Coordinates of C-alpha atoms in Angstrom, one line a residue:
Chain A
X266 CA -85.5 118.7 83.2
X267 CA -82.0 117.8 82.6
X268 CA -79.6 120.6 83.4
X269 CA -77.5 122.0 80.7
X270 CA -73.8 121.3 81.6
X271 CA -72.0 124.5 82.4
X272 CA -68.7 124.7 80.6
X273 CA -65.9 125.1 83.1
X274 CA -64.5 128.6 83.2
X275 CA -60.9 127.8 83.3
X276 CA -60.8 125.9 79.8
X277 CA -62.2 128.8 78.1
X278 CA -59.9 130.9 75.9
X279 CA -60.7 134.2 74.1
X280 CA -61.4 133.7 70.5
X281 CA -62.4 137.2 69.4
X282 CA -63.4 140.7 70.6
X283 CA -66.9 141.6 69.9
X284 CA -67.0 145.1 71.3
X285 CA -64.4 147.2 72.9
X286 CA -65.0 150.0 75.5
X287 CA -65.8 152.7 72.9
X288 CA -68.2 150.5 70.8
X289 CA -69.9 149.2 74.0
X290 CA -70.8 152.8 75.1
X291 CA -71.9 153.6 71.5
X292 CA -74.3 150.5 71.4
X293 CA -75.6 151.3 74.8
X294 CA -76.3 154.9 73.9
X295 CA -78.2 153.7 70.8
X296 CA -80.2 151.3 72.6
X297 CA -81.2 153.8 75.3
X298 CA -82.3 156.3 72.8
X299 CA -84.2 153.7 70.9
X300 CA -86.1 152.8 74.0
X301 CA -87.2 156.3 74.9
X302 CA -88.0 157.0 71.2
X303 CA -90.3 154.0 71.0
X304 CA -91.6 153.9 74.6
X305 CA -91.3 157.5 75.7
X306 CA -89.7 158.9 78.9
X307 CA -92.0 156.8 81.0
X308 CA -90.2 153.7 80.2
X309 CA -88.9 151.9 83.3
X310 CA -85.4 150.6 83.0
X311 CA -85.1 147.4 85.0
X312 CA -81.7 145.6 85.0
X313 CA -81.3 142.0 85.8
X314 CA -78.7 141.5 88.4
X315 CA -75.6 141.7 87.9
X316 CA -74.6 142.6 84.4
X317 CA -78.0 143.8 83.3
X318 CA -78.2 146.0 86.4
X319 CA -74.9 147.6 85.5
X320 CA -76.0 148.2 81.9
X321 CA -79.3 149.7 82.9
X322 CA -77.4 152.2 85.2
X323 CA -75.1 153.2 82.4
X324 CA -78.1 153.5 79.8
X325 CA -79.8 156.0 82.3
X326 CA -76.6 157.9 82.7
X327 CA -76.0 158.1 78.9
X328 CA -79.6 159.5 78.6
X329 CA -79.1 162.1 81.3
X330 CA -75.7 163.0 79.8
X331 CA -77.5 163.5 76.4
X332 CA -79.9 166.0 78.0
X333 CA -82.8 163.7 78.3
X334 CA -85.1 163.4 81.4
X335 CA -84.0 160.8 83.8
X336 CA -86.1 157.6 83.5
X337 CA -87.0 155.4 86.4
X338 CA -84.3 152.8 87.2
X339 CA -84.7 149.5 88.9
X340 CA -82.9 146.1 89.4
X341 CA -84.1 142.7 90.0
X342 CA -82.4 139.5 91.1
X343 CA -83.7 136.2 89.6
X344 CA -81.8 133.6 91.7
X345 CA -84.8 132.4 93.7
X346 CA -86.8 132.1 90.4
X347 CA -84.5 130.0 88.3
X348 CA -85.7 126.6 87.1
X349 CA -82.1 125.4 87.7
X350 CA -81.7 126.8 91.0
X351 CA -80.4 123.6 92.4
X352 CA -78.7 122.3 89.3
X353 CA -75.0 123.3 89.3
X354 CA -75.5 126.6 90.9
X355 CA -74.3 126.0 94.3
X356 CA -73.2 129.6 95.1
X357 CA -75.7 130.7 97.6
X358 CA -75.6 134.3 96.6
X359 CA -78.6 136.5 95.9
X360 CA -78.3 139.9 94.7
X361 CA -80.6 142.8 95.6
X362 CA -84.1 143.4 94.1
X363 CA -84.7 147.1 94.0
X364 CA -87.9 148.5 92.5
X365 CA -88.5 151.7 94.3
X366 CA -91.3 152.9 91.8
X367 CA -94.3 150.5 91.4
X368 CA -94.2 148.7 88.1
X369 CA -98.0 148.6 88.1
X370 CA -99.3 149.8 84.7
X371 CA -95.9 150.9 83.4
X372 CA -93.8 150.2 80.4
X373 CA -91.1 148.0 81.8
X374 CA -87.9 147.4 79.8
X375 CA -86.0 144.4 81.2
X376 CA -82.2 144.8 80.5
X377 CA -79.7 142.0 80.4
X378 CA -76.1 141.6 79.1
X379 CA -76.3 138.4 77.2
X380 CA -79.4 136.7 75.9
X381 CA -78.9 133.0 75.4
X382 CA -81.4 130.3 76.4
X383 CA -84.0 132.8 77.6
X384 CA -84.3 131.1 81.0
X385 CA -83.0 134.1 82.8
X386 CA -85.7 136.3 81.0
X387 CA -88.5 133.8 81.9
X388 CA -87.4 134.0 85.5
X389 CA -87.2 137.8 85.3
X390 CA -90.8 137.9 84.1
X391 CA -91.9 135.7 87.0
X392 CA -90.2 138.2 89.5
X393 CA -92.0 141.2 87.9
X394 CA -95.4 139.3 88.3
X395 CA -94.8 139.1 92.0
X396 CA -94.3 142.9 92.2
X397 CA -97.2 144.1 90.0
X398 CA -98.6 144.1 86.5
X399 CA -96.8 146.1 84.0
X400 CA -98.7 147.3 80.9
X401 CA -96.1 146.3 78.7
X402 CA -92.9 144.3 79.4
X403 CA -90.0 144.6 76.9
X404 CA -86.6 143.2 76.6
X405 CA -83.3 144.8 75.8
X406 CA -80.0 142.9 75.6
X407 CA -76.5 144.0 74.8
X408 CA -75.7 140.7 73.0
X409 CA -78.1 138.2 71.5
X410 CA -76.1 134.9 70.9
X411 CA -79.0 132.8 69.8
X412 CA -79.7 129.2 70.7
X413 CA -82.8 129.9 72.6
X414 CA -84.6 127.1 74.7
X415 CA -87.7 129.1 75.2
X416 CA -90.1 131.2 72.9
X417 CA -88.5 134.5 74.0
X418 CA -87.3 137.3 71.7
X419 CA -85.7 140.8 72.4
X420 CA -87.3 144.1 71.5
X421 CA -83.8 145.9 71.5
X422 CA -80.6 144.3 70.6
X423 CA -77.1 145.7 70.7
X424 CA -75.2 143.0 68.8
X425 CA -76.6 139.8 67.2
X426 CA -74.2 136.8 67.0
X427 CA -74.3 133.3 65.8
X428 CA -72.6 131.0 68.4
X429 CA -72.1 127.4 69.1
X430 CA -73.2 125.7 72.3
X431 CA -69.5 125.3 73.4
X432 CA -68.8 129.1 73.0
X433 CA -69.4 131.6 75.7
X434 CA -69.9 135.3 75.5
X435 CA -68.5 137.4 78.3
X436 CA -69.3 141.0 79.1
X437 CA -66.6 142.7 81.2
X438 CA -67.3 145.8 83.3
X439 CA -65.1 148.6 84.7
X440 CA -67.5 148.5 87.7
X441 CA -66.2 145.1 88.5
X442 CA -62.6 146.0 88.1
X443 CA -62.1 144.8 84.5
X444 CA -61.7 146.6 81.2
X445 CA -65.1 147.3 79.4
X446 CA -65.3 144.6 76.7
X447 CA -67.3 142.0 75.2
X448 CA -65.5 138.8 74.1
X449 CA -66.3 135.6 72.6
X450 CA -64.7 132.6 74.2
X451 CA -64.1 129.0 73.3
X452 CA -62.9 125.9 74.9
X453 CA -59.3 125.4 74.3
X454 CA -58.3 122.4 72.2
X455 CA -57.4 119.5 74.5
Chain B
X145 CA -67.9 123.3 93.2
X146 CA -68.4 125.8 95.9
X147 CA -68.8 129.6 96.0
X148 CA -66.8 132.0 98.1
X149 CA -69.4 131.5 100.8
X150 CA -69.8 127.8 100.8
X151 CA -72.3 126.0 103.0
X152 CA -71.2 122.3 103.1
X153 CA -73.6 121.2 105.8
X154 CA -76.4 118.7 105.0
X155 CA -78.1 119.3 108.4
X156 CA -78.3 122.2 110.8
X157 CA -77.9 120.6 114.2
X158 CA -76.2 123.4 116.1
X159 CA -73.9 126.3 115.9
X160 CA -70.9 124.7 117.6
X161 CA -69.6 123.1 114.5
X162 CA -70.3 125.7 112.0
X163 CA -67.6 127.7 110.4
X164 CA -67.5 131.5 110.5
X165 CA -68.1 131.5 106.6
X166 CA -71.1 129.3 107.0
X167 CA -72.5 131.5 109.7
X168 CA -72.0 134.6 107.5
X169 CA -73.5 132.9 104.5
X170 CA -76.8 132.3 106.5
X171 CA -76.8 135.9 107.8
X172 CA -76.0 137.4 104.3
X173 CA -78.8 135.4 102.7
X174 CA -81.1 136.3 105.6
X175 CA -80.7 140.0 104.7
X176 CA -81.9 139.2 101.1
X177 CA -84.9 137.2 102.4
X178 CA -86.0 140.0 104.6
X179 CA -87.0 141.9 101.6
X180 CA -89.6 139.3 100.5
X181 CA -91.7 140.1 103.6
X182 CA -92.2 143.7 102.2
X183 CA -93.5 142.6 98.8
X184 CA -97.1 142.6 97.7
X185 CA -96.7 138.9 97.0
X186 CA -94.6 137.5 99.9
X187 CA -93.6 134.2 98.1
X188 CA -90.8 133.0 95.8
X189 CA -91.0 129.8 93.9
X190 CA -87.5 128.5 95.0
X191 CA -88.6 125.5 97.0
X192 CA -91.7 124.5 95.0
X193 CA -92.4 120.8 95.2
X194 CA -90.2 120.4 98.3
X195 CA -91.8 119.0 101.5
X196 CA -90.9 120.4 105.0
X197 CA -92.3 118.5 108.0
X198 CA -92.3 120.5 111.2
X199 CA -92.0 117.9 114.0
X200 CA -92.7 119.9 117.1
X201 CA -92.7 117.5 120.1
X202 CA -92.4 120.3 122.7
X203 CA -94.8 123.3 122.9
X204 CA -93.8 126.2 120.7
X205 CA -95.7 128.9 118.9
X206 CA -93.2 131.4 117.8
X207 CA -90.6 129.1 116.3
X208 CA -93.0 126.7 114.7
X209 CA -94.9 129.5 113.1
X210 CA -91.7 131.2 111.9
X211 CA -90.5 127.9 110.3
X212 CA -94.0 127.4 108.8
X213 CA -94.0 130.9 107.3
X214 CA -90.4 130.5 106.1
X215 CA -91.3 127.3 104.2
X216 CA -94.5 128.8 102.7
X217 CA -92.7 131.9 101.5
X218 CA -90.3 129.7 99.6
X219 CA -93.2 127.7 98.2
X220 CA -92.4 124.5 100.0
X221 CA -95.2 122.3 101.2
X222 CA -95.3 122.4 105.0
X223 CA -96.8 119.9 107.3
X224 CA -97.0 120.3 111.1
X225 CA -96.8 117.5 113.7
X226 CA -97.4 118.8 117.3
X227 CA -96.9 116.7 120.5
X228 CA -100.5 116.4 121.3
X229 CA -101.5 115.3 117.8
X230 CA -98.5 112.9 117.2
X231 CA -98.2 109.2 117.8
X232 CA -95.6 109.9 120.5
X233 CA -98.3 110.5 122.9
X234 CA -99.4 107.0 122.1
X235 CA -96.0 105.6 123.0
X236 CA -94.2 105.6 119.6
X237 CA -90.4 106.1 120.0
X238 CA -88.7 108.9 118.2
X239 CA -86.8 106.5 116.0
X240 CA -90.0 104.8 114.8
X241 CA -91.6 108.3 114.1
X242 CA -88.5 109.0 112.1
X243 CA -88.7 105.9 110.2
X244 CA -92.3 106.5 109.4
X245 CA -91.6 110.1 108.3
X246 CA -88.8 109.0 106.1
X247 CA -91.1 106.6 104.3
X248 CA -93.1 109.7 103.3
X249 CA -90.0 111.2 101.6
X250 CA -89.8 114.7 103.0
X251 CA -87.0 116.9 102.0
X252 CA -86.4 118.8 105.2
X253 CA -87.5 117.9 108.8
X254 CA -87.5 120.6 111.4
X255 CA -87.5 119.2 114.9
X256 CA -88.1 120.5 118.4
X257 CA -87.8 117.8 121.1
X258 CA -87.2 118.0 124.9
X259 CA -84.1 115.7 124.6
X260 CA -80.7 117.0 123.8
X261 CA -79.3 115.2 120.8
X262 CA -82.6 114.2 119.4
X263 CA -82.0 116.1 116.1
X264 CA -78.8 114.2 115.6
X265 CA -80.5 111.0 116.4
X266 CA -83.0 111.7 113.6
X267 CA -80.3 112.2 111.0
X268 CA -79.3 108.6 111.5
X269 CA -82.8 107.2 110.5
X270 CA -83.9 109.7 107.9
X271 CA -82.6 110.7 104.4
X272 CA -84.1 114.2 104.7
X273 CA -82.1 117.3 105.8
X274 CA -82.7 117.9 109.6
X275 CA -82.9 121.1 111.2
X276 CA -82.7 121.5 114.9
X277 CA -85.4 123.8 116.3
X278 CA -84.3 123.3 119.8
X279 CA -83.3 120.0 121.5
X280 CA -83.4 119.9 125.2
X281 CA -80.7 122.1 126.8
X282 CA -78.3 121.5 123.9
X283 CA -78.8 123.9 121.0
X284 CA -81.2 126.2 119.3
X285 CA -79.3 127.2 116.2
X286 CA -81.8 129.4 114.3
X287 CA -82.3 131.4 117.4
X288 CA -78.7 132.2 117.6
X289 CA -78.7 133.1 113.9
X290 CA -81.6 135.5 114.1
X291 CA -79.9 137.0 117.2
X292 CA -76.8 137.6 115.4
X293 CA -78.8 138.8 112.3
X294 CA -80.5 141.4 114.6
X295 CA -77.2 142.5 116.3
X296 CA -75.4 142.9 113.0
X297 CA -78.3 145.0 111.6
X298 CA -78.5 147.2 114.6
X299 CA -74.8 147.7 115.3
X300 CA -73.4 147.2 111.8
X301 CA -71.1 144.5 113.0
X302 CA -70.6 141.9 115.7
X303 CA -66.8 141.7 116.0
X304 CA -65.6 143.6 119.1
X305 CA -69.0 144.1 120.8
X306 CA -69.9 143.3 124.3
X307 CA -72.9 141.1 124.6
X308 CA -74.4 140.3 128.0
X309 CA -76.7 137.3 128.3
X310 CA -78.7 137.4 131.6
X311 CA -81.0 134.9 133.1
X312 CA -81.3 131.1 133.3
X313 CA -78.1 130.2 131.5
X314 CA -78.2 126.6 132.8
X315 CA -81.4 125.5 131.3
X316 CA -80.9 127.7 128.1
X317 CA -80.1 126.1 124.7
X318 CA -80.5 129.7 123.3
X319 CA -77.6 130.9 125.7
X320 CA -75.4 128.0 124.4
X321 CA -76.1 128.6 120.8
X322 CA -75.8 132.4 121.1
X323 CA -72.5 132.0 122.9
X324 CA -71.1 129.7 120.2
X325 CA -72.4 132.0 117.4
X326 CA -71.3 135.4 118.9
X327 CA -67.9 134.1 120.1
X328 CA -67.1 132.8 116.5
X329 CA -68.2 136.2 115.0
X330 CA -65.8 137.9 117.3
X331 CA -68.0 139.2 120.2
X332 CA -67.1 139.4 123.9
X333 CA -69.7 137.5 125.7
X334 CA -70.7 137.8 129.4
X335 CA -73.2 135.6 131.1
X336 CA -75.1 136.8 134.3
X337 CA -77.5 135.1 136.6
X338 CA -78.0 133.7 140.1
X339 CA -75.2 131.3 140.9
X340 CA -77.7 128.5 140.9
X341 CA -78.7 129.1 137.2
X342 CA -75.1 129.4 136.0
X343 CA -73.7 126.1 134.9
X344 CA -70.4 125.1 136.6
X345 CA -67.3 125.8 134.4
X346 CA -69.4 128.1 131.9
X347 CA -66.2 130.0 131.4
X348 CA -64.8 127.2 129.4
X349 CA -67.2 128.3 126.6
X350 CA -65.0 131.5 126.4
X351 CA -67.4 133.7 128.4
X352 CA -67.2 135.9 131.5
X353 CA -69.6 134.8 134.3
X354 CA -71.2 137.2 136.7
X355 CA -73.4 136.3 139.7
X356 CA -74.8 139.9 139.7
X357 CA -76.4 141.7 136.7
X358 CA -75.0 145.2 137.4
X359 CA -71.3 144.6 136.6
X360 CA -72.4 142.3 133.7
X361 CA -74.4 145.2 132.2
X362 CA -71.6 147.8 132.5
X363 CA -70.4 149.1 129.0
X364 CA -72.6 146.3 127.3
X365 CA -73.6 146.9 123.6
X366 CA -76.2 144.3 123.5
X367 CA -78.3 142.9 126.4
X368 CA -80.0 139.5 125.8
X369 CA -82.6 138.7 128.6
X370 CA -83.6 135.0 128.9
X371 CA -86.9 133.7 130.1
X372 CA -87.0 132.0 133.4
X373 CA -88.0 128.6 132.3
X374 CA -90.3 127.6 135.2
X375 CA -91.3 124.4 133.2
X376 CA -87.8 123.2 133.3
X377 CA -87.9 123.4 137.1
X378 CA -85.9 126.6 137.2
X379 CA -88.3 127.7 140.0
X380 CA -86.5 125.6 142.5
X381 CA -83.3 127.5 141.9
X382 CA -84.3 130.7 143.5
X383 CA -86.8 131.8 146.1
X384 CA -89.6 133.3 144.2
X385 CA -90.1 135.3 140.8
X386 CA -90.5 138.7 142.8
X387 CA -87.1 138.3 144.3
X388 CA -85.6 137.4 141.0
X389 CA -87.2 140.5 139.4
X390 CA -85.7 142.6 142.2
X391 CA -82.1 141.2 141.8
X392 CA -82.0 140.1 138.1
X393 CA -84.9 141.9 136.2
X394 CA -83.8 144.4 133.6
X395 CA -85.4 147.8 134.5
X396 CA -84.6 151.2 133.1
X397 CA -82.2 152.0 136.0
X398 CA -80.1 148.9 135.4
X399 CA -80.1 149.4 131.5
X400 CA -78.5 152.8 132.1
X401 CA -75.4 150.9 133.1
X402 CA -75.0 149.6 129.5
X403 CA -73.8 151.7 126.7
X404 CA -76.3 154.6 125.8
X405 CA -77.0 153.0 122.4
X406 CA -77.2 149.4 123.8
X407 CA -80.1 147.3 122.4
X408 CA -82.2 144.9 124.4
X409 CA -83.2 141.5 123.1
X410 CA -85.3 138.6 124.3
X411 CA -85.9 135.3 122.6
X412 CA -89.5 135.2 123.9
X413 CA -91.8 134.3 125.3
X414 CA -91.4 137.0 127.8
X415 CA -92.3 136.9 131.6
X416 CA -93.1 140.6 131.8
X417 CA -92.3 142.0 135.3
X418 CA -89.9 139.0 136.0
X419 CA -86.8 139.1 133.8
X420 CA -87.7 142.2 132.0
X421 CA -89.7 145.4 133.1
X422 CA -92.5 146.2 130.6
X423 CA -91.1 149.8 130.1
X424 CA -87.8 148.2 128.8
X425 CA -89.6 145.5 126.8
X426 CA -91.6 148.2 125.0
X427 CA -89.0 150.9 125.2
X428 CA -87.0 152.6 122.4
X429 CA -84.1 150.3 122.8
X430 CA -85.9 147.0 122.6
X431 CA -85.5 145.3 119.3
X432 CA -87.5 142.2 120.4
X433 CA -90.1 142.4 117.5
X434 CA -87.3 142.9 114.8
X435 CA -85.8 139.6 116.2
X436 CA -89.1 138.0 115.3
X437 CA -89.2 139.4 111.8
X438 CA -85.6 138.4 111.2
X439 CA -86.4 134.9 112.6
X440 CA -88.4 134.2 109.5
X441 CA -85.7 135.5 107.2
X442 CA -82.8 133.5 108.6
X443 CA -85.1 130.4 108.6
X444 CA -85.9 131.0 105.0
X445 CA -82.0 131.1 104.5
X446 CA -81.5 127.8 106.2
X447 CA -84.2 126.1 104.3
X448 CA -83.0 127.5 101.1
X449 CA -79.4 126.2 101.8
X450 CA -80.5 122.7 102.9
X451 CA -83.5 122.4 100.5
X452 CA -81.0 122.4 97.6
X453 CA -78.1 121.1 99.4
X454 CA -78.2 117.5 98.4
X455 CA -77.9 118.3 94.8
X456 CA -75.9 121.4 95.0
X457 CA -73.1 120.1 97.3
X458 CA -72.4 116.6 95.8

């Protein structure tokens, strides 16, 4: 498989803001309630490290703040399961996988920040398979930017967006020392 | 293109030339890999399709098994060569063995050999990444890494600790690699043993040398006991093992000289009743079996870094 060239970070400039902090929280709250409405309180929120894990934490908190029962929360890291682990990803960093409750027979909702090619989600499903057999696995993403390379579709979507291959969607987190925002970026004109 | 914890080595031949960042990268990764041993399915697909050859031309059970498990948990295909089953017993030179292995296109070769420098020699005749699993009295880098990993886990840090390494320092590649690793990570290292087993000028490695065990143990945070390597003719350097045990064996009374929360380590295999008293080896301060568990994890980290190295670094 030929690796997809990763656009260098430094050449990207912000083109537009997709969500600001307030909108981001509103979208997350809606998705969280949608999930428990459809899957019940037994839904197991599992975030994909790093962005998805932060979003999953926030969604659980929004539910608790809204008076709902606290759902189970977990996180997985997919680094070791990527099909491009040795293609242009030289950063030898692996995040924690933390599934305290067994996923066996559960309704697992995978949560990620941006859905793009679908390769991350494919890897995440492989991770889950090594921990057990969920009854149902679903996918919730804050931004679906299209351009899939695998037959994967989300069950819950915050924002849907048409993008070009040269563009990049970036979710910023206050937990990581930035202002909560989602922005669309593009390579600057040469 | 390198991350904040870059690892730029193609091979792992020793600890001496690793940077603090590279050491820390391996240790941090090792912590992550530790979790895989707790899973229902103890395997990740990371090194699928990669071939790891374990070339063990000197007896070893623990290290070879540890590398083998590490490779299997990363889904690599592992092949073992041992001294008795290899052509070296039929008179083949190491260089010929290396060139023959190279023709089979392995991705990583793990070598244990009685000759210092053999791992480095291998790199000149082979395209694969080479991991030194012990070369003569030179280095045993993965042992030092697992020791550092164990200390860091039990003490929360390595910087500022006093580590006492006691026993056959002269014949010990573990002692050398441990000294390099622990000094780089900021520990104070003491070595202790009978004069006949302390190499001349060992202080030049930045350690304090003692010819009695008691003063070396005083106030130590970590005690690493080394095996008396009778097969390396250490036996001629002291009268007999009973006398060695009396003067240099770690027993509960001597361990009381170290800090109350000091941990006891041993790279194995132990000579119970010689360098270490069974009540210490099996006691509450012994972390010897944790070392073994961490051995698999740091070796996974090393295979992970080297297995992808050629594509990732260039």
